[in-house]
């Protein structure tokens, strides 16, 4: 399997190379040259298999010859063996049509663990093989940071610089990053929003001065391997609910369009996906883009679902490229326009292509709180604000009554316990696996978000830059 850039002019890469690369050198995002396809028999054969086995089967065509099947399965067993639930991603029924897919049983209580535990092992495996080192830089709206830090803390060959928007993430999210005291972990709080952090990180990947000094890698969902690992749970869930004979709809609380894009990939691979519901909060650029073609960034409004407080959704470019005819030159021009004016109009083919699989719902704060209360009162389920947005959208969507609708439960409610308590009156306890989070000391550097100051800090502190 080879990987190509959405902007058409970066070199094609193998899976190993694409894992160790961030943004493509032309500013685009890497995608497989074509979609692997699974037959109905392949999907049926997943029934009754453990998560780690299905994960290896779903990822194998993307990994190509970068790992043998046995090596790959060794990694999936190790990564998913760290989850606190034997099903890894269990399903919970809410009523006759609605289900929750619990993605938060990993070490840092959010779905990001599912991909990042795997990515940490892939980094370690590939870097050891090449005898190389990698400096990861990332921007987080909260959950990517903690999951990435847990996944690479103390691992050989990698170090990480993680930026978070100061004061805009929950105390649990912050502490899960800042209390991990390994020498290869660097936390940076910047004044500004997640989008500001992400813009700086993206700029670093195309900054030749930095590229000349250190090898940069990405843990954000611009990294293809992350999306690949997220494709798996669409398969495991749909198979449990009757695929390939029955199709399933998914409602996905969305920020950077990574998780829901993985659902799109699953459908391209032959999984019968009835519809993908893109649930946004009031930061609704994706809802506007999908409902009337208007992809224009507003200012970010902080909400109780901070991992969705995003106005520029990196992975949307992957969708536009794929549904718009995979023309890198056209995509490059469209994105250059967006980067200057912060606004663009989807083409007709992009709109029609997206409409075949996606629908979208914008969910405000009141609706989110209502959704938390409804899940608690009707089914006794305490859900987090992100999941509540997904679930609200699931109830709004127009889906035939015989199609199961699965909402992705993307975070453990204890990760956002203040917001959960406000809405439901119940304060979810932190699971014992997070240990003495509130007793541990924090370490974090505060920076303004100025690009030169930031890159200076990274070059000064990167072990890699000093041999
Ligand atoms: C990251 C995150 C999201 C958004 O996922 P994307 O892949 O960025 O769309 C939703 N909910 C939670 C809890 C998250 O951590």
Coordinates of N, CA and C in Angstrom, one line a residue, residues 5-11 25-26 328 332:
X5 N -0.5 12.4 -1.1 CA -0.9 13.6 -0.4 C -2.2 14.2 -1.1
X6 N -3.1 14.7 -0.3 CA -4.3 15.4 -0.8 C -3.9 16.6 -1.7
X7 N -2.7 17.1 -1.6 CA -2.4 18.3 -2.5 C -1.5 17.9 -3.7
X8 N -1.3 16.6 -3.8 CA -0.8 16.1 -5.1 C 0.7 16.3 -5.4
X9 N 1.5 17.0 -4.6 CA 2.9 17.2 -5.1 C 3.9 16.7 -4.1
X10 N 3.5 16.0 -3.0 CA 4.5 15.4 -2.1 C 4.8 14.0 -2.6
X11 N 6.0 13.4 -2.2 CA 6.3 12.1 -2.6 C 5.3 11.0 -2.0
X25 N 4.8 17.2 2.6 CA 5.7 18.4 2.4 C 5.0 19.5 1.6
X26 N 3.9 19.1 0.9 CA 3.1 20.1 0.1 C 2.0 20.7 1.0
X328 N -5.3 16.4 -6.7 CA -4.4 17.2 -5.8 C -4.3 18.6 -6.2
X332 N -5.2 21.6 -3.7 CA -4.1 22.6 -3.3 C -4.6 24.0 -3.5

